mmCIF file of C-alpha atoms in Angstrom:
data_model
loop_
_atom_site.group_PDB
_atom_site.id
_atom_site.type_symbol
_atom_site.label_atom_id
_atom_site.label_comp_id
_atom_site.label_asym_id
_atom_site.label_seq_id
_atom_site.Cartn_x
_atom_site.Cartn_y
_atom_site.Cartn_z
ATOM 1 C CA MET A 1 -0.118 -0.125 -0.321
ATOM 2 C CA LYS A 2 1.398 3.560 -0.835
ATOM 3 C CA ARG A 3 2.112 5.979 1.772
ATOM 4 C CA ASP A 4 2.014 9.466 1.445
ATOM 5 C CA LEU A 5 5.028 10.713 3.627
ATOM 6 C CA ALA A 6 3.810 14.220 3.674
ATOM 7 C CA LEU A 7 0.570 13.309 5.160
ATOM 8 C CA ASP A 8 1.648 10.644 7.780
ATOM 9 C CA TYR A 9 4.932 11.945 8.728
ATOM 10 C CA LEU A 10 6.145 15.579 7.822
ATOM 11 C CA VAL A 11 2.824 17.740 7.777
ATOM 12 C CA PRO A 12 2.153 16.414 11.789
ATOM 13 C CA CYS A 13 5.665 16.803 12.827
ATOM 14 C CA MET A 14 5.607 20.144 11.110
ATOM 15 C CA SER A 15 2.439 21.440 13.240
ATOM 16 C CA ARG A 16 4.224 20.878 16.289
ATOM 17 C CA LEU A 17 7.314 23.644 15.735
ATOM 18 C CA PRO A 18 7.037 26.101 17.818
ATOM 19 C CA THR A 19 5.993 29.632 16.432
ATOM 20 C CA THR A 20 4.193 30.393 13.387
ATOM 21 C CA LEU A 21 7.583 29.348 11.048
ATOM 22 C CA PRO A 22 5.554 25.713 9.934
ATOM 23 C CA TRP A 23 3.242 28.256 8.017
ATOM 24 C CA HIS A 24 5.737 29.581 5.766
ATOM 25 C CA MET A 25 7.698 26.375 5.260
ATOM 26 C CA ALA A 26 4.103 24.832 4.649
ATOM 27 C CA GLY A 27 4.449 26.787 1.192
ATOM 28 C CA GLY A 28 6.316 24.380 -0.664
ATOM 29 C CA LEU A 29 5.274 21.187 0.207
ATOM 30 C CA ASP A 30 3.171 20.220 -2.513
ATOM 31 C CA ILE A 31 5.189 21.635 -5.636
ATOM 32 C CA ARG A 32 7.869 20.276 -4.298
ATOM 33 C CA ARG A 33 7.447 17.159 -5.187
ATOM 34 C CA LYS A 34 8.178 15.006 -7.936
ATOM 35 C CA GLN A 35 4.630 15.930 -9.777
ATOM 36 C CA GLY A 36 4.370 19.218 -8.397
ATOM 37 C CA ALA A 37 5.643 21.405 -11.627
ATOM 38 C CA HIS A 38 3.259 19.064 -13.840
ATOM 39 C CA LEU A 39 0.838 20.355 -11.387
ATOM 40 C CA VAL A 40 1.350 24.011 -11.461
ATOM 41 C CA GLN A 41 1.806 23.914 -15.149
ATOM 42 C CA TRP A 42 -1.759 22.186 -15.558
ATOM 43 C CA LEU A 43 -3.465 24.486 -13.476
ATOM 44 C CA ALA A 44 -1.574 27.492 -14.457
ATOM 45 C CA ASP A 45 -3.153 26.405 -18.374
ATOM 46 C CA ARG A 46 -6.585 26.107 -17.124
ATOM 47 C CA PHE A 47 -6.407 29.522 -15.376
ATOM 48 C CA SER A 48 -5.026 30.955 -18.895
ATOM 49 C CA GLN A 49 -8.424 29.136 -20.497
ATOM 50 C CA ILE A 50 -10.831 30.356 -17.427
ATOM 51 C CA PHE A 51 -9.030 34.280 -17.166
ATOM 52 C CA PRO A 52 -8.249 34.684 -20.590
ATOM 53 C CA LYS A 53 -7.209 38.805 -20.002
ATOM 54 C CA ALA A 54 -4.592 37.352 -17.504
ATOM 55 C CA GLY A 55 -1.176 36.920 -18.550
ATOM 56 C CA ASP A 56 1.106 33.785 -18.402
ATOM 57 C CA GLY A 57 2.695 35.149 -15.302
ATOM 58 C CA GLU A 58 0.209 36.132 -13.545
ATOM 59 C CA CYS A 59 -1.501 32.716 -14.282
ATOM 60 C CA ASN A 60 1.618 30.412 -12.865
ATOM 61 C CA GLU A 61 1.412 33.001 -9.707
ATOM 62 C CA TRP A 62 -2.280 31.734 -9.027
ATOM 63 C CA ALA A 63 -1.186 28.190 -9.847
ATOM 64 C CA ARG A 64 1.611 27.956 -6.951
ATOM 65 C CA ALA A 65 -0.121 29.996 -4.485
ATOM 66 C CA HIS A 66 -2.997 27.789 -4.786
ATOM 67 C CA PHE A 67 -0.668 25.033 -4.031
ATOM 68 C CA PHE A 68 1.151 27.331 -0.755
ATOM 69 C CA MET A 69 -2.561 27.758 0.178
ATOM 70 C CA LEU A 70 -3.296 23.814 0.451
ATOM 71 C CA ALA A 71 0.052 22.687 1.939
ATOM 72 C CA GLN A 72 -0.978 25.698 4.718
ATOM 73 C CA GLU A 73 -4.560 24.372 4.837
ATOM 74 C CA LYS A 74 -3.114 20.758 5.761
ATOM 75 C CA LEU A 75 -0.986 22.160 8.138
ATOM 76 C CA ASP A 76 -3.892 24.100 9.898
ATOM 77 C CA ALA A 77 -5.464 20.703 9.672
ATOM 78 C CA MET A 78 -3.117 19.494 12.287
ATOM 79 C CA ALA A 79 -2.637 22.329 14.749
ATOM 80 C CA PHE A 80 -6.258 23.763 15.075
ATOM 81 C CA ASP A 81 -4.927 24.016 18.710
ATOM 82 C CA ARG A 82 -3.387 26.688 17.732
ATOM 83 C CA LEU A 83 -5.014 28.864 15.343
ATOM 84 C CA GLY A 84 -5.565 32.143 16.836
ATOM 85 C CA ARG A 85 -3.530 31.407 19.583
ATOM 86 C CA ARG A 86 -0.348 32.761 20.693
ATOM 87 C CA GLY A 87 2.284 30.939 18.981
ATOM 88 C CA GLY A 88 0.114 30.280 16.113
ATOM 89 C CA PRO A 89 -1.940 32.178 13.222
ATOM 90 C CA PHE A 90 -3.451 35.215 14.163
ATOM 91 C CA ILE A 91 -7.332 35.470 13.544
ATOM 92 C CA ASN A 92 -8.861 38.882 12.173
ATOM 93 C CA LEU A 93 -12.733 37.819 13.197
ATOM 94 C CA HIS A 94 -15.356 40.372 11.880
ATOM 95 C CA GLY A 95 -19.147 39.600 11.970
ATOM 96 C CA ILE A 96 -19.554 37.485 15.053
ATOM 97 C CA GLU A 97 -22.743 39.788 16.103
ATOM 98 C CA HIS A 98 -24.414 37.920 13.450
ATOM 99 C CA VAL A 99 -23.648 34.455 14.886
ATOM 100 C CA GLN A 100 -24.441 35.625 18.874
ATOM 101 C CA GLU A 101 -27.859 37.333 17.602
ATOM 102 C CA PHE A 102 -29.086 33.608 17.252
ATOM 103 C CA VAL A 103 -27.328 32.064 19.787
ATOM 104 C CA ARG A 104 -29.261 34.092 22.054
ATOM 105 C CA ALA A 105 -32.371 33.511 20.944
ATOM 106 C CA GLY A 106 -31.747 29.815 20.830
ATOM 107 C CA ARG A 107 -32.317 29.336 17.276
ATOM 108 C CA GLY A 108 -30.668 26.923 15.130
ATOM 109 C CA PHE A 109 -28.276 28.357 12.908
ATOM 110 C CA ILE A 110 -26.009 26.584 9.897
ATOM 111 C CA LEU A 111 -23.160 28.653 8.885
ATOM 112 C CA VAL A 112 -22.211 28.187 5.560
ATOM 113 C CA LEU A 113 -18.864 27.006 3.947
ATOM 114 C CA ASN A 114 -17.105 27.284 0.575
ATOM 115 C CA HIS A 115 -13.796 24.972 -0.735
ATOM 116 C CA PHE A 116 -12.416 28.474 -0.656
ATOM 117 C CA ASP A 117 -8.752 29.445 1.242
ATOM 118 C CA ARG A 118 -8.428 27.676 4.390
ATOM 119 C CA LEU A 119 -11.920 27.146 4.781
ATOM 120 C CA LEU A 120 -12.135 25.843 8.519
ATOM 121 C CA THR A 121 -10.891 28.645 10.325
ATOM 122 C CA ALA A 122 -14.254 30.234 10.451
ATOM 123 C CA PRO A 123 -15.449 27.665 12.616
ATOM 124 C CA VAL A 124 -12.617 27.775 14.826
ATOM 125 C CA ALA A 125 -12.723 30.991 15.653
ATOM 126 C CA LEU A 126 -16.209 31.232 16.569
ATOM 127 C CA ALA A 127 -15.247 28.585 19.201
ATOM 128 C CA ARG A 128 -12.608 30.853 20.472
ATOM 129 C CA GLN A 129 -15.670 33.243 21.541
ATOM 130 C CA GLY A 130 -17.486 30.683 22.649
ATOM 131 C CA ILE A 131 -19.663 29.354 20.207
ATOM 132 C CA VAL A 132 -20.109 25.401 19.489
ATOM 133 C CA THR A 133 -20.369 24.229 15.874
ATOM 134 C CA ASN A 134 -21.186 20.685 14.326
ATOM 135 C CA VAL A 135 -20.064 19.746 11.174
ATOM 136 C CA LEU A 136 -22.005 17.733 8.444
ATOM 137 C CA THR A 137 -19.232 16.132 6.016
ATOM 138 C CA MET A 138 -19.454 13.668 3.032
ATOM 139 C CA PRO A 139 -18.282 10.059 4.306
ATOM 140 C CA VAL A 140 -14.461 9.179 5.202
ATOM 141 C CA LEU A 141 -14.680 5.727 5.936
ATOM 142 C CA ASP A 142 -16.689 4.602 2.934
ATOM 143 C CA ASN A 143 -15.166 6.625 0.344
ATOM 144 C CA HIS A 144 -13.014 4.466 -1.903
ATOM 145 C CA GLU A 145 -11.215 7.164 -3.628
ATOM 146 C CA LEU A 146 -9.330 8.320 -0.547
ATOM 147 C CA GLY A 147 -6.234 6.277 0.018
ATOM 148 C CA TYR A 148 -4.540 5.219 3.311
ATOM 149 C CA SER A 149 -2.471 8.054 3.973
ATOM 150 C CA GLN A 150 -5.495 10.525 3.076
ATOM 151 C CA ARG A 151 -8.112 8.817 5.126
ATOM 152 C CA SER A 152 -6.234 8.375 7.940
ATOM 153 C CA PHE A 153 -4.987 12.142 7.745
ATOM 154 C CA LEU A 154 -8.842 13.169 7.362
ATOM 155 C CA LEU A 155 -9.688 11.311 10.603
ATOM 156 C CA ARG A 156 -6.969 12.927 12.247
ATOM 157 C CA LYS A 157 -7.847 16.429 10.912
ATOM 158 C CA ILE A 158 -11.573 15.636 11.911
ATOM 159 C CA ALA A 159 -10.917 14.685 15.560
ATOM 160 C CA ARG A 160 -8.757 17.449 15.909
ATOM 161 C CA TYR A 161 -11.082 20.016 14.388
ATOM 162 C CA ILE A 162 -14.109 18.708 16.703
ATOM 163 C CA CYS A 163 -11.748 18.857 19.934
ATOM 164 C CA GLN A 164 -11.634 22.882 19.230
ATOM 165 C CA THR A 165 -14.788 23.260 18.183
ATOM 166 C CA GLY A 166 -17.022 21.966 20.905
ATOM 167 C CA GLY A 167 -19.296 19.858 18.361
ATOM 168 C CA LYS A 168 -19.962 16.844 17.049
ATOM 169 C CA TRP A 169 -18.891 15.011 13.831
ATOM 170 C CA HIS A 170 -21.921 13.932 11.343
ATOM 171 C CA THR A 171 -21.651 12.435 7.621
ATOM 172 C CA THR A 172 -24.362 12.442 5.261
ATOM 173 C CA ALA A 173 -23.943 8.666 5.424
ATOM 174 C CA ASP A 174 -25.307 8.410 9.021
ATOM 175 C CA GLY A 175 -28.803 9.964 8.007
ATOM 176 C CA MET A 176 -29.978 13.584 8.754
ATOM 177 C CA ARG A 177 -32.883 12.865 11.116
ATOM 178 C CA MET A 178 -29.789 13.913 14.083
ATOM 179 C CA VAL A 179 -29.405 17.037 12.291
ATOM 180 C CA HIS A 180 -33.046 17.845 11.965
ATOM 181 C CA GLU A 181 -33.274 17.887 15.556
ATOM 182 C CA SER A 182 -30.654 19.644 16.407
ATOM 183 C CA LEU A 183 -31.381 22.257 14.306
ATOM 184 C CA ARG A 184 -34.774 22.783 15.775
ATOM 185 C CA GLN A 185 -33.571 22.672 19.244
ATOM 186 C CA GLY A 186 -30.833 25.625 18.904
ATOM 187 C CA GLY A 187 -27.684 23.974 17.209
ATOM 188 C CA GLY A 188 -25.207 25.164 15.041
ATOM 189 C CA TRP A 189 -24.275 23.123 11.845
ATOM 190 C CA VAL A 190 -20.847 24.122 9.804
ATOM 191 C CA ILE A 191 -22.206 22.596 6.104
ATOM 192 C CA LEU A 192 -20.115 23.733 2.546
ATOM 193 C CA ALA A 193 -22.572 24.907 -0.359
ATOM 194 C CA ASP A 194 -19.909 23.689 -3.076
ATOM 195 C CA ALA A 195 -19.409 20.077 -1.703
ATOM 196 C CA TRP A 196 -19.633 18.325 -5.189
ATOM 197 C CA ARG A 197 -19.996 13.954 -6.155
ATOM 198 C CA PRO A 198 -20.775 12.810 -9.665
ATOM 199 C CA GLU A 199 -23.906 10.805 -7.830
ATOM 200 C CA PHE A 200 -25.873 13.951 -6.526
ATOM 201 C CA GLY A 201 -28.790 14.155 -7.654
ATOM 202 C CA ARG A 202 -30.641 17.397 -6.576
ATOM 203 C CA LEU A 203 -28.916 20.065 -8.447
ATOM 204 C CA ARG A 204 -29.094 24.037 -8.905
ATOM 205 C CA GLU A 205 -27.680 25.951 -11.240
ATOM 206 C CA HIS A 206 -26.082 29.648 -10.564
ATOM 207 C CA GLN A 207 -24.289 31.745 -12.494
ATOM 208 C CA PHE A 208 -20.720 31.985 -12.350
ATOM 209 C CA LEU A 209 -17.680 33.155 -13.836
ATOM 210 C CA GLY A 210 -18.920 33.371 -16.671
ATOM 211 C CA GLY A 211 -20.681 30.113 -16.826
ATOM 212 C CA VAL A 212 -22.821 27.907 -15.105
ATOM 213 C CA LEU A 213 -22.082 26.023 -11.983
ATOM 214 C CA SER A 214 -24.493 23.301 -11.305
ATOM 215 C CA LEU A 215 -24.650 23.002 -6.934
ATOM 216 C CA PRO A 216 -26.434 20.538 -4.389
ATOM 217 C CA THR A 217 -29.663 22.162 -2.795
ATOM 218 C CA GLY A 218 -29.308 19.920 0.579
ATOM 219 C CA ILE A 219 -28.214 23.122 2.524
ATOM 220 C CA GLU A 220 -31.325 25.079 1.629
ATOM 221 C CA ARG A 221 -33.681 22.122 2.076
ATOM 222 C CA LEU A 222 -32.460 21.636 5.766
ATOM 223 C CA ALA A 223 -33.104 25.380 6.445
ATOM 224 C CA GLN A 224 -36.670 25.266 5.295
ATOM 225 C CA SER A 225 -37.563 21.996 6.595
ATOM 226 C CA THR A 226 -36.199 23.200 10.231
ATOM 227 C CA GLY A 227 -36.529 26.644 10.311
ATOM 228 C CA ALA A 228 -32.999 27.307 10.759
ATOM 229 C CA ALA A 229 -31.214 30.482 10.344
ATOM 230 C CA LEU A 230 -28.561 30.747 7.462
ATOM 231 C CA LEU A 231 -25.009 32.558 7.884
ATOM 232 C CA HIS A 232 -22.100 32.474 5.534
ATOM 233 C CA ALA A 233 -18.603 33.113 6.446
ATOM 234 C CA ALA A 234 -15.322 33.310 4.317
ATOM 235 C CA THR A 235 -11.726 32.929 5.746
ATOM 236 C CA TYR A 236 -8.966 34.906 3.502
ATOM 237 C CA THR A 237 -5.426 34.625 3.964
ATOM 238 C CA GLN A 238 -3.288 37.771 4.545
ATOM 239 C CA ARG A 239 -0.126 35.907 5.077
ATOM 240 C CA PRO A 240 0.785 32.504 5.517
ATOM 241 C CA ASP A 241 0.323 33.316 9.538
ATOM 242 C CA ARG A 242 -2.426 36.199 9.123
ATOM 243 C CA LEU A 243 -6.004 35.280 8.454
ATOM 244 C CA GLN A 244 -9.392 37.680 8.054
ATOM 245 C CA VAL A 245 -12.693 35.706 9.155
ATOM 246 C CA VAL A 246 -15.613 37.662 7.773
ATOM 247 C CA VAL A 247 -19.101 36.338 8.862
ATOM 248 C CA GLU A 248 -22.389 37.736 6.990
ATOM 249 C CA SER A 249 -26.187 37.611 7.529
ATOM 250 C CA LEU A 250 -28.071 36.352 5.021
ATOM 251 C CA PRO A 251 -31.960 36.839 3.287
ATOM 252 C CA GLN A 252 -34.162 34.669 5.413
ATOM 253 C CA ASP A 253 -35.292 32.723 2.438
ATOM 254 C CA PRO A 254 -33.195 29.957 1.871
ATOM 255 C CA GLN A 255 -32.726 29.798 -1.758
ATOM 256 C CA GLN A 256 -32.142 33.500 -1.932
ATOM 257 C CA ALA A 257 -29.878 33.246 0.707
ATOM 258 C CA ILE A 258 -27.361 30.243 -0.967
ATOM 259 C CA ASN A 259 -28.235 32.656 -3.965
ATOM 260 C CA ALA A 260 -26.229 35.602 -2.015
ATOM 261 C CA VAL A 261 -23.554 32.962 -1.180
ATOM 262 C CA ILE A 262 -22.836 31.685 -4.523
ATOM 263 C CA ARG A 263 -22.509 35.291 -5.748
ATOM 264 C CA GLN A 264 -20.125 35.789 -3.013
ATOM 265 C CA LEU A 265 -18.194 32.800 -4.288
ATOM 266 C CA ASP A 266 -17.827 34.386 -7.878
ATOM 267 C CA LYS A 267 -16.780 37.730 -6.510
ATOM 268 C CA ASP A 268 -13.963 36.112 -4.249
ATOM 269 C CA VAL A 269 -12.900 33.646 -7.115
ATOM 270 C CA GLN A 270 -12.645 36.234 -9.656
ATOM 271 C CA GLN A 271 -10.333 38.573 -7.108
ATOM 272 C CA ARG A 272 -8.761 35.274 -5.425
ATOM 273 C CA PRO A 273 -8.769 32.548 -8.088
ATOM 274 C CA TRP A 274 -6.185 30.296 -6.157
ATOM 275 C CA ALA A 275 -8.194 30.492 -2.934
ATOM 276 C CA TRP A 276 -10.720 28.215 -4.772
ATOM 277 C CA TRP A 277 -10.408 24.324 -4.763
ATOM 278 C CA HIS A 278 -12.358 22.932 -7.255
ATOM 279 C CA TRP A 279 -9.945 23.638 -9.861
ATOM 280 C CA GLY A 280 -9.259 19.977 -10.310
ATOM 281 C CA LEU A 281 -13.883 19.434 -10.648
ATOM 282 C CA TRP A 282 -14.238 22.638 -13.018
ATOM 283 C CA ASP A 283 -15.609 20.158 -16.382
ATOM 284 C CA GLN A 284 -17.942 18.398 -14.030
ATOM 285 C CA MET A 285 -19.762 21.031 -12.029
ATOM 286 C CA TRP A 286 -19.181 24.117 -14.830
ATOM 287 C CA ARG A 287 -20.693 24.274 -18.280
ATOM 288 C CA PRO A 288 -20.647 27.808 -20.830
ATOM 289 C CA ALA A 289 -23.855 29.580 -20.442
ATOM 290 C CA SER A 290 -25.882 29.338 -23.442
ATOM 291 C CA GLN A 291 -26.593 32.594 -25.587
ATOM 292 C CA GLU A 292 -30.017 32.934 -24.239
ATOM 293 C CA GLU A 293 -28.060 32.619 -20.179
ATOM 294 C CA ARG A 294 -25.418 34.894 -21.084
ATOM 295 C CA HIS A 295 -28.064 37.876 -21.987
ATOM 296 C CA VAL A 296 -29.693 36.998 -18.798
#
């Protein structure tokens, strides 16, 4: 069984080094490997197709920045206990009052994230302020596309994450009854709007980067059936060891709320193309807009 030495040993070891130096060192973990140059070139070519006004040099910078960001996120995963604390990356949190409003009212809420930048920083930042959140993910143990090292790393990541956020980890394979009950009783849940699998059946289309992005409707259906409020959070890396988290309120109507989330993602990806995770799924999630759709 082929092992990933970086995931198994290097990243966990780096996460224990003092100061914020590991986050600066982690930047080149992925692209220094043998296949790294090929991945950077592949992504730079994809950027040049999607953003034709960008030059080759800029596309190459974005591609390198993308793999730097993913490497730093892997380090975050092994060091959630250091985020927002002395000796770890600083978190500048904006908009916590939107969450506190629902917590005080005892109303369940869904914190909507996307696969953008160092995405789990937001719920960790809320936990530092005493706000507990649970997390709903796709299955890990039953995902046969994951290798041994990837599965092991994700399980360690989840264990460290829920230790810091104080909530529970639940997967879609475990059924949704507990999630429904928790939201009705005032619980908070973290769910990703742009989670995507080819077998997903209930999808809705959104205008995105000049075309159409198909995304699941699970969050809006869950909010509709439970009466849960929806909030959006995004993380913006300012430096490897300095992160900004912005929490925003959303419209009460769940469909309008998710529309607003994807509009913000569209804006964020245009400004920071390297920060979105899903370029490898682009051909499956996105299609060009028809002439009629472009006109609309």
